[in-house]
PDB file of C-alpha atoms and ligand atoms in Angstrom:
ATOM      1  CA  MET A   1       4.288  22.052 -16.918  1.00 36.00           C
ATOM      2  CA  ALA A   2       6.889  19.910 -15.225  1.00 37.00           C
ATOM      3  CA  VAL A   3       9.370  21.776 -13.086  1.00 39.00           C
ATOM      4  CA  ARG A   4      11.989  19.254 -14.133  1.00 39.00           C
ATOM      5  CA  SER A   5      11.874  20.590 -17.676  1.00 38.00           C
ATOM      6  CA  LEU A   6      12.767  24.037 -16.387  1.00 40.00           C
ATOM      7  CA  LEU A   7      15.914  22.685 -14.845  1.00 40.00           C
ATOM      8  CA  ILE A   8      17.316  21.418 -18.120  1.00 39.00           C
ATOM      9  CA  ARG A   9      19.557  24.185 -19.323  1.00 40.00           C
ATOM     10  CA  SER A  10      20.672  24.521 -22.881  1.00 41.00           C
ATOM     11  CA  PRO A  11      23.592  26.857 -23.617  1.00 42.00           C
ATOM     12  CA  THR A  12      22.010  28.033 -26.853  1.00 43.00           C
ATOM     13  CA  LYS A  13      18.646  28.883 -25.340  1.00 49.00           C
ATOM     14  CA  ARG A  14      17.901  31.551 -22.820  1.00 52.00           C
ATOM     15  CA  ALA A  15      17.959  29.873 -19.436  1.00 57.00           C
ATOM     16  CA  VAL A  16      14.705  30.010 -17.517  1.00 60.00           C
ATOM     17  CA  PRO A  17      15.404  30.058 -13.790  1.00 62.00           C
ATOM     18  CA  PRO A  18      14.136  26.993 -11.901  1.00 79.00           C
ATOM     19  CA  SER A  19      11.343  27.251  -9.412  1.00 88.00           C
ATOM     20  CA  GLU A  20      12.062  28.449  -5.926  1.00 91.00           C
ATOM     21  CA  GLU A  21      10.232  27.764  -2.662  1.00 93.00           C
ATOM     22  CA  ILE A  22       9.392  30.963  -0.852  1.00 95.00           C
ATOM     23  CA  ALA A  23       7.368  31.851   2.249  1.00 94.00           C
ATOM     24  CA  ILE A  24       4.656  34.501   2.398  1.00 94.00           C
ATOM     25  CA  ASP A  25       3.952  36.036   5.807  1.00 91.00           C
ATOM     26  CA  HIS A  26       0.399  35.619   6.963  1.00 91.00           C
ATOM     27  CA  ALA A  27      -1.291  35.930  10.347  1.00 88.00           C
ATOM     28  CA  GLY A  28       1.932  35.408  12.287  1.00 89.00           C
ATOM     29  CA  GLY A  29       2.898  32.354  10.213  1.00 90.00           C
ATOM     30  CA  ALA A  30       4.399  31.597   6.821  1.00 93.00           C
ATOM     31  CA  LEU A  31       2.627  30.195   3.762  1.00 94.00           C
ATOM     32  CA  PRO A  32       4.656  28.007   1.340  1.00 94.00           C
ATOM     33  CA  VAL A  33       4.518  29.263  -2.242  1.00 96.00           C
ATOM     34  CA  THR A  34       6.435  28.121  -5.328  1.00 96.00           C
ATOM     35  CA  PHE A  35       7.867  31.008  -7.299  1.00 96.00           C
ATOM     36  CA  LEU A  36       8.325  30.630 -11.063  1.00 95.00           C
ATOM     37  CA  ARG A  37       9.342  32.878 -13.914  1.00 95.00           C
ATOM     38  CA  SER A  38       7.649  32.482 -17.258  1.00 93.00           C
ATOM     39  CA  ALA A  39       8.542  33.957 -20.630  1.00 92.00           C
ATOM     40  CA  ARG A  40       4.862  33.784 -21.551  1.00 93.00           C
ATOM     41  CA  ALA A  41       3.543  35.538 -18.439  1.00 94.00           C
ATOM     42  CA  ARG A  42       2.406  39.114 -19.067  1.00 94.00           C
ATOM     43  CA  ARG A  43       1.590  39.811 -15.431  1.00 96.00           C
ATOM     44  CA  VAL A  44       2.122  38.202 -12.047  1.00 97.00           C
ATOM     45  CA  SER A  45      -0.415  35.551 -11.074  1.00 96.00           C
ATOM     46  CA  LEU A  46      -1.251  32.966  -8.443  1.00 97.00           C
ATOM     47  CA  ARG A  47      -2.755  29.568  -9.097  1.00 94.00           C
ATOM     48  CA  VAL A  48      -3.337  26.269  -7.360  1.00 92.00           C
ATOM     49  CA  ASP A  49      -1.427  23.198  -8.570  1.00 88.00           C
ATOM     50  CA  SER A  50      -3.501  20.615  -6.740  1.00 82.00           C
ATOM     51  CA  ALA A  51      -1.666  17.670  -8.303  1.00 79.00           C
ATOM     52  CA  ARG A  52       1.515  18.730  -6.528  1.00 83.00           C
ATOM     53  CA  ARG A  53      -0.291  20.354  -3.636  1.00 86.00           C
ATOM     54  CA  ARG A  54       1.239  23.766  -4.027  1.00 91.00           C
ATOM     55  CA  ILE A  55       0.463  27.364  -4.887  1.00 95.00           C
ATOM     56  CA  LEU A  56       2.330  28.760  -7.894  1.00 96.00           C
ATOM     57  CA  LEU A  57       3.347  32.402  -8.072  1.00 97.00           C
ATOM     58  CA  THR A  58       4.248  33.093 -11.691  1.00 97.00           C
ATOM     59  CA  ALA A  59       5.983  36.301 -12.726  1.00 96.00           C
ATOM     60  CA  PRO A  60       7.162  37.681 -16.084  1.00 95.00           C
ATOM     61  CA  LEU A  61      10.916  37.292 -16.681  1.00 93.00           C
ATOM     62  CA  ARG A  62      11.782  40.921 -15.998  1.00 93.00           C
ATOM     63  CA  MET A  63       9.497  41.669 -13.062  1.00 95.00           C
ATOM     64  CA  PRO A  64      11.501  42.425  -9.881  1.00 95.00           C
ATOM     65  CA  PHE A  65      11.198  39.592  -7.374  1.00 95.00           C
ATOM     66  CA  ALA A  66      10.031  41.997  -4.658  1.00 95.00           C
ATOM     67  CA  VAL A  67       7.109  43.155  -6.791  1.00 96.00           C
ATOM     68  CA  ALA A  68       5.926  39.576  -7.284  1.00 96.00           C
ATOM     69  CA  VAL A  69       6.255  38.840  -3.572  1.00 95.00           C
ATOM     70  CA  ARG A  70       4.331  41.991  -2.674  1.00 96.00           C
ATOM     71  CA  PHE A  71       1.515  40.829  -4.933  1.00 97.00           C
ATOM     72  CA  ALA A  72       1.437  37.436  -3.186  1.00 96.00           C
ATOM     73  CA  GLU A  73       1.359  39.189   0.194  1.00 96.00           C
ATOM     74  CA  THR A  74      -1.778  41.081  -0.795  1.00 96.00           C
ATOM     75  CA  GLN A  75      -3.365  37.693  -1.622  1.00 96.00           C
ATOM     76  CA  ALA A  76      -2.204  35.898   1.541  1.00 96.00           C
ATOM     77  CA  GLY A  77      -5.776  35.268   2.742  1.00 95.00           C
ATOM     78  CA  TRP A  78      -6.647  33.595  -0.556  1.00 96.00           C
ATOM     79  CA  ILE A  79      -3.445  31.487  -0.459  1.00 96.00           C
ATOM     80  CA  ALA A  80      -4.180  30.322   3.106  1.00 95.00           C
ATOM     81  CA  ALA A  81      -7.754  29.375   2.186  1.00 95.00           C
ATOM     82  CA  ARG A  82      -6.700  27.449  -0.923  1.00 93.00           C
ATOM     83  CA  LEU A  83      -3.954  25.547   0.920  1.00 92.00           C
ATOM     84  CA  LYS A  84      -6.526  24.490   3.501  1.00 91.00           C
ATOM     85  CA  ARG A  85      -8.916  23.335   0.775  1.00 89.00           C
ATOM     86  CA  LEU A  86      -6.434  20.978  -0.931  1.00 88.00           C
ATOM     87  CA  PRO A  87      -7.807  17.426  -0.882  1.00 85.00           C
ATOM     88  CA  PRO A  88      -6.021  15.110   1.568  1.00 86.00           C
ATOM     89  CA  ARG A  89      -3.157  12.943   0.362  1.00 89.00           C
ATOM     90  CA  ARG A  90      -4.009   9.252   0.090  1.00 92.00           C
ATOM     91  CA  PRO A  91      -0.779   7.232   0.115  1.00 93.00           C
ATOM     92  CA  PHE A  92      -0.817   3.484  -0.575  1.00 96.00           C
ATOM     93  CA  GLY A  93      -0.169   1.313   2.456  1.00 94.00           C
ATOM     94  CA  ASP A  94      -1.518  -1.628   4.412  1.00 96.00           C
ATOM     95  CA  GLY A  95      -5.072  -0.887   5.517  1.00 96.00           C
ATOM     96  CA  ALA A  96      -5.559   2.160   3.292  1.00 96.00           C
ATOM     97  CA  GLU A  97      -8.791   2.374   1.341  1.00 96.00           C
ATOM     98  CA  VAL A  98      -8.755   3.050  -2.402  1.00 96.00           C
ATOM     99  CA  PRO A  99     -11.608   2.996  -4.878  1.00 97.00           C
ATOM    100  CA  PHE A 100     -11.092   0.413  -7.626  1.00 97.00           C
ATOM    101  CA  PHE A 101     -13.148   1.601 -10.589  1.00 97.00           C
ATOM    102  CA  GLY A 102     -15.327   3.443  -8.123  1.00 94.00           C
ATOM    103  CA  VAL A 103     -15.755   0.587  -5.607  1.00 97.00           C
ATOM    104  CA  PRO A 104     -13.979   0.993  -2.227  1.00 97.00           C
ATOM    105  CA  HIS A 105     -11.253  -1.598  -1.650  1.00 98.00           C
ATOM    106  CA  ARG A 106      -8.919  -2.106   1.292  1.00 98.00           C
ATOM    107  CA  ILE A 107      -5.192  -2.578   0.652  1.00 98.00           C
ATOM    108  CA  ARG A 108      -3.759  -5.669   2.384  1.00 97.00           C
ATOM    109  CA  HIS A 109      -0.026  -6.098   2.553  1.00 97.00           C
ATOM    110  CA  GLN A 110       1.021  -9.783   2.395  1.00 95.00           C
ATOM    111  CA  PRO A 111       4.778  -9.783   3.084  1.00 93.00           C
ATOM    112  CA  GLU A 112       4.993 -13.590   3.162  1.00 91.00           C
ATOM    113  CA  ALA A 113       2.889 -14.288   0.111  1.00 88.00           C
ATOM    114  CA  ARG A 114       4.203 -15.256  -3.287  1.00 81.00           C
ATOM    115  CA  GLY A 115       2.893 -13.563  -6.361  1.00 77.00           C
ATOM    116  CA  THR A 116       2.416  -9.869  -6.838  1.00 89.00           C
ATOM    117  CA  VAL A 117      -0.993  -8.229  -6.570  1.00 96.00           C
ATOM    118  CA  TRP A 118      -4.417  -9.819  -6.598  1.00 96.00           C
ATOM    119  CA  LEU A 119      -8.056  -9.022  -5.810  1.00 96.00           C
ATOM    120  CA  GLU A 120      -9.956 -10.806  -3.045  1.00 95.00           C
ATOM    121  CA  GLY A 121     -13.487  -9.533  -2.627  1.00 95.00           C
ATOM    122  CA  ALA A 122     -13.250  -5.911  -1.569  1.00 97.00           C
ATOM    123  CA  GLU A 123      -9.530  -6.183  -0.859  1.00 98.00           C
ATOM    124  CA  ILE A 124      -6.425  -5.705  -2.956  1.00 98.00           C
ATOM    125  CA  HIS A 125      -3.593  -7.909  -1.728  1.00 97.00           C
ATOM    126  CA  VAL A 126      -0.013  -6.908  -2.368  1.00 97.00           C
ATOM    127  CA  ALA A 127       2.867  -9.356  -1.820  1.00 96.00           C
ATOM    128  CA  GLY A 128       6.521  -8.590  -1.156  1.00 93.00           C
ATOM    129  CA  HIS A 129       8.473  -6.046   0.866  1.00 92.00           C
ATOM    130  CA  ALA A 130       6.635  -3.056   2.298  1.00 92.00           C
ATOM    131  CA  GLU A 131       8.991  -0.645   0.560  1.00 92.00           C
ATOM    132  CA  HIS A 132       7.860  -1.978  -2.847  1.00 92.00           C
ATOM    133  CA  LEU A 133       4.145  -1.961  -2.029  1.00 95.00           C
ATOM    134  CA  ALA A 134       3.291   1.411  -3.563  1.00 94.00           C
ATOM    135  CA  ARG A 135       5.186   0.774  -6.794  1.00 94.00           C
ATOM    136  CA  ARG A 136       3.882  -2.773  -7.192  1.00 95.00           C
ATOM    137  CA  LEU A 137       0.329  -1.684  -6.618  1.00 96.00           C
ATOM    138  CA  ARG A 138       0.673   1.226  -9.023  1.00 96.00           C
ATOM    139  CA  ASP A 139       2.122  -1.019 -11.752  1.00 96.00           C
ATOM    140  CA  TRP A 140      -0.745  -3.434 -11.276  1.00 97.00           C
ATOM    141  CA  LEU A 141      -3.371  -0.667 -11.348  1.00 97.00           C
ATOM    142  CA  MET A 142      -1.791   0.710 -14.543  1.00 97.00           C
ATOM    143  CA  ALA A 143      -2.101  -2.711 -16.157  1.00 97.00           C
ATOM    144  CA  GLU A 144      -5.763  -2.880 -15.068  1.00 97.00           C
ATOM    145  CA  VAL A 145      -6.488   0.457 -16.742  1.00 97.00           C
ATOM    146  CA  ARG A 146      -4.812  -0.727 -19.912  1.00 97.00           C
ATOM    147  CA  GLN A 147      -6.730  -4.000 -19.862  1.00 97.00           C
ATOM    148  CA  ARG A 148     -10.049  -2.159 -19.637  1.00 97.00           C
ATOM    149  CA  ALA A 149      -9.216   0.732 -21.929  1.00 97.00           C
ATOM    150  CA  ALA A 150      -7.892  -1.359 -24.831  1.00 97.00           C
ATOM    151  CA  PRO A 151     -11.072  -3.314 -25.730  1.00 97.00           C
ATOM    152  CA  LEU A 152     -13.177  -0.177 -25.192  1.00 97.00           C
ATOM    153  CA  ALA A 153     -10.964   1.859 -27.508  1.00 97.00           C
ATOM    154  CA  HIS A 154     -10.868  -0.768 -30.250  1.00 97.00           C
ATOM    155  CA  ALA A 155     -14.654  -1.259 -30.125  1.00 98.00           C
ATOM    156  CA  LYS A 156     -15.391   2.469 -30.244  1.00 98.00           C
ATOM    157  CA  ALA A 157     -12.874   3.066 -33.027  1.00 97.00           C
ATOM    158  CA  GLU A 158     -14.404   0.240 -35.029  1.00 97.00           C
ATOM    159  CA  ARG A 159     -17.816   1.942 -34.820  1.00 97.00           C
ATOM    160  CA  ILE A 160     -16.395   4.913 -36.714  1.00 97.00           C
ATOM    161  CA  GLU A 161     -14.110   2.882 -38.978  1.00 96.00           C
ATOM    162  CA  ARG A 162     -10.865   4.025 -37.438  1.00 95.00           C
ATOM    163  CA  THR A 163      -8.056   2.081 -35.877  1.00 94.00           C
ATOM    164  CA  VAL A 164      -6.201   2.703 -32.663  1.00 95.00           C
ATOM    165  CA  LYS A 165      -2.502   2.148 -33.229  1.00 92.00           C
ATOM    166  CA  ARG A 166      -1.351   1.960 -29.665  1.00 94.00           C
ATOM    167  CA  ILE A 167      -2.650   2.386 -26.148  1.00 96.00           C
ATOM    168  CA  SER A 168      -0.475   3.508 -23.294  1.00 96.00           C
ATOM    169  CA  VAL A 169      -1.160   4.234 -19.651  1.00 97.00           C
ATOM    170  CA  ARG A 170       0.880   6.979 -18.062  1.00 94.00           C
ATOM    171  CA  ASP A 171       1.570   8.773 -14.852  1.00 90.00           C
ATOM    172  CA  SER A 172       0.288  12.094 -16.086  1.00 85.00           C
ATOM    173  CA  ARG A 173      -0.938  14.675 -13.623  1.00 82.00           C
ATOM    174  CA  THR A 174      -1.918  17.238 -16.189  1.00 83.00           C
ATOM    175  CA  ARG A 175      -4.236  15.310 -18.486  1.00 90.00           C
ATOM    176  CA  TRP A 176      -6.573  12.348 -18.186  1.00 95.00           C
ATOM    177  CA  GLY A 177      -6.061  11.247 -21.748  1.00 95.00           C
ATOM    178  CA  SER A 178      -4.487  12.240 -25.021  1.00 95.00           C
ATOM    179  CA  CYS A 179      -4.533  11.339 -28.681  1.00 94.00           C
ATOM    180  CA  GLY A 180      -1.183  11.501 -30.471  1.00 91.00           C
ATOM    181  CA  PRO A 181      -0.671  12.514 -34.097  1.00 88.00           C
ATOM    182  CA  ASP A 182       0.172   8.869 -34.883  1.00 88.00           C
ATOM    183  CA  GLY A 183      -3.229   7.649 -33.674  1.00 88.00           C
ATOM    184  CA  GLY A 184      -1.876   6.388 -30.349  1.00 94.00           C
ATOM    185  CA  LEU A 185      -4.041   6.982 -27.311  1.00 97.00           C
ATOM    186  CA  SER A 186      -2.827   7.415 -23.773  1.00 96.00           C
ATOM    187  CA  PHE A 187      -4.629   7.526 -20.458  1.00 97.00           C
ATOM    188  CA  SER A 188      -3.785   8.449 -16.893  1.00 96.00           C
ATOM    189  CA  TRP A 189      -3.479   5.420 -14.603  1.00 96.00           C
ATOM    190  CA  ARG A 190      -5.415   7.331 -11.922  1.00 96.00           C
ATOM    191  CA  LEU A 191      -8.611   6.723 -13.881  1.00 97.00           C
ATOM    192  CA  VAL A 192      -8.526   3.335 -12.118  1.00 97.00           C
ATOM    193  CA  PHE A 193     -10.008   5.098  -9.066  1.00 97.00           C
ATOM    194  CA  ALA A 194     -12.950   6.642 -10.935  1.00 97.00           C
ATOM    195  CA  PRO A 195     -16.262   4.914 -11.715  1.00 97.00           C
ATOM    196  CA  PRO A 196     -16.139   2.891 -14.980  1.00 97.00           C
ATOM    197  CA  GLU A 197     -18.216   5.451 -16.901  1.00 97.00           C
ATOM    198  CA  VAL A 198     -15.362   7.953 -16.463  1.00 98.00           C
ATOM    199  CA  LEU A 199     -12.883   5.694 -18.276  1.00 98.00           C
ATOM    200  CA  ASP A 200     -15.574   4.985 -20.879  1.00 98.00           C
ATOM    201  CA  TYR A 201     -15.997   8.728 -21.448  1.00 98.00           C
ATOM    202  CA  LEU A 202     -12.225   9.361 -21.658  1.00 98.00           C
ATOM    203  CA  VAL A 203     -11.844   6.564 -24.201  1.00 98.00           C
ATOM    204  CA  ALA A 204     -14.766   7.958 -26.228  1.00 98.00           C
ATOM    205  CA  HIS A 205     -13.187  11.427 -26.031  1.00 98.00           C
ATOM    206  CA  GLU A 206      -9.771  10.284 -27.313  1.00 97.00           C
ATOM    207  CA  VAL A 207     -11.249   8.023 -29.998  1.00 97.00           C
ATOM    208  CA  ALA A 208     -13.343  10.988 -31.214  1.00 97.00           C
ATOM    209  CA  HIS A 209     -10.048  12.891 -31.595  1.00 97.00           C
ATOM    210  CA  LEU A 210      -9.052  10.324 -34.257  1.00 96.00           C
ATOM    211  CA  VAL A 211     -11.632  12.142 -36.409  1.00 96.00           C
ATOM    212  CA  HIS A 212     -11.709  15.683 -35.003  1.00 96.00           C
ATOM    213  CA  LYS A 213      -8.438  17.198 -33.740  1.00 94.00           C
ATOM    214  CA  ASN A 214     -10.287  19.926 -31.861  1.00 95.00           C
ATOM    215  CA  HIS A 215     -12.991  20.483 -29.275  1.00 96.00           C
ATOM    216  CA  GLY A 216     -15.618  21.826 -31.679  1.00 97.00           C
ATOM    217  CA  PRO A 217     -19.360  20.980 -31.710  1.00 98.00           C
ATOM    218  CA  ARG A 218     -18.838  18.063 -34.121  1.00 98.00           C
ATOM    219  CA  PHE A 219     -16.186  16.606 -31.851  1.00 98.00           C
ATOM    220  CA  TRP A 220     -18.514  16.765 -28.829  1.00 98.00           C
ATOM    221  CA  ALA A 221     -21.413  15.250 -30.771  1.00 98.00           C
ATOM    222  CA  LEU A 222     -19.211  12.311 -31.775  1.00 98.00           C
ATOM    223  CA  THR A 223     -17.886  11.862 -28.223  1.00 98.00           C
ATOM    224  CA  GLU A 224     -21.457  11.776 -26.917  1.00 98.00           C
ATOM    225  CA  ARG A 225     -22.369   9.154 -29.504  1.00 98.00           C
ATOM    226  CA  LEU A 226     -19.342   7.011 -28.546  1.00 98.00           C
ATOM    227  CA  CYS A 227     -20.136   7.128 -24.821  1.00 97.00           C
ATOM    228  CA  ASP A 228     -22.014   4.260 -23.196  1.00 95.00           C
ATOM    229  CA  GLY A 229     -24.262   6.619 -21.242  1.00 94.00           C
ATOM    230  CA  PRO A 230     -24.922  10.353 -21.046  1.00 96.00           C
ATOM    231  CA  MET A 231     -21.571  12.137 -21.345  1.00 96.00           C
ATOM    232  CA  ALA A 232     -22.547  14.863 -18.849  1.00 97.00           C
ATOM    233  CA  VAL A 233     -22.398  12.429 -15.904  1.00 97.00           C
ATOM    234  CA  PRO A 234     -18.705  11.419 -16.105  1.00 97.00           C
ATOM    235  CA  ARG A 235     -17.707  14.967 -17.081  1.00 97.00           C
ATOM    236  CA  ALA A 236     -19.387  16.381 -13.994  1.00 97.00           C
ATOM    237  CA  TRP A 237     -17.838  13.629 -11.879  1.00 97.00           C
ATOM    238  CA  LEU A 238     -14.337  14.474 -13.121  1.00 95.00           C
ATOM    239  CA  ARG A 239     -14.825  18.174 -12.495  1.00 93.00           C
ATOM    240  CA  ALA A 240     -15.916  17.470  -8.919  1.00 93.00           C
ATOM    241  CA  ASN A 241     -13.430  14.682  -8.101  1.00 93.00           C
ATOM    242  CA  GLY A 242     -10.459  15.086 -10.415  1.00 91.00           C
ATOM    243  CA  GLU A 243      -8.299  16.830  -7.811  1.00 87.00           C
ATOM    244  CA  ALA A 244      -8.920  14.022  -5.312  1.00 89.00           C
ATOM    245  CA  LEU A 245      -7.892  11.346  -7.855  1.00 91.00           C
ATOM    246  CA  LEU A 246      -4.462  12.966  -8.095  1.00 90.00           C
ATOM    247  CA  GLN A 247      -3.815  12.434  -4.391  1.00 90.00           C
ATOM    248  CA  TYR A 248      -3.845   8.615  -4.456  1.00 92.00           C
ATOM    249  CA  GLY A 249      -0.525   6.846  -4.155  1.00 87.00           C
ATOM    250  CA  ALA A 250       1.198  10.244  -4.298  1.00 69.00           C
TER     251      ALA A 250
HETATM  252 ZN1   ZN B 301      -9.664  16.466 -26.031  1.00 85.13          ZN
END
């Protein structure tokens, strides 16, 4: 859930308080924790939001703040361990290494060059001012995902006599792909960092949703059939590396 959505207040609806950054004492230091209230929460809980590199403490609307904090304090060891285990951030910049469909590439900033972004061997060159590098590169990577996903999606849909209405590439941190009610498919641009079989699997997955709007056995059988290789490989890869993909360009 996006925190931003919690900040939009409507006078007719019950206002949900925005998130709040708090500190939990631990071993002579302080651990950063994001405190949230949720109308759906039945009890207080802690979870890792690796996409935004934070620990969420979620409490029911009416639970006293002090009770929630006391709970977090009893879990301080767990919080400290999980903060330490977050994958490192991988910002875009000159000299940084990023995988391009699974193959390591070095980013080269070319401030004097004309043009935008281009590939040269195992390097990705980015023209223009340094302050625009990250956005330019991201836009280019998004276009690359779209360029690869579109023919894959149309070919797979054709195999099952369906049509894909629209393909979009988004900056989603919560899902790798989705299939809208209108038959439009969308994919996370961060799939550009994963090996090609991962994008192939995601496309197969969303195309299979054109037939089955669920994750039942028939859905999985169809997804498997639409994949280029064994589906278990990219699924295992995503489980192991998904958190790390979210750290690029962040
Ligand atoms: Zn699905």
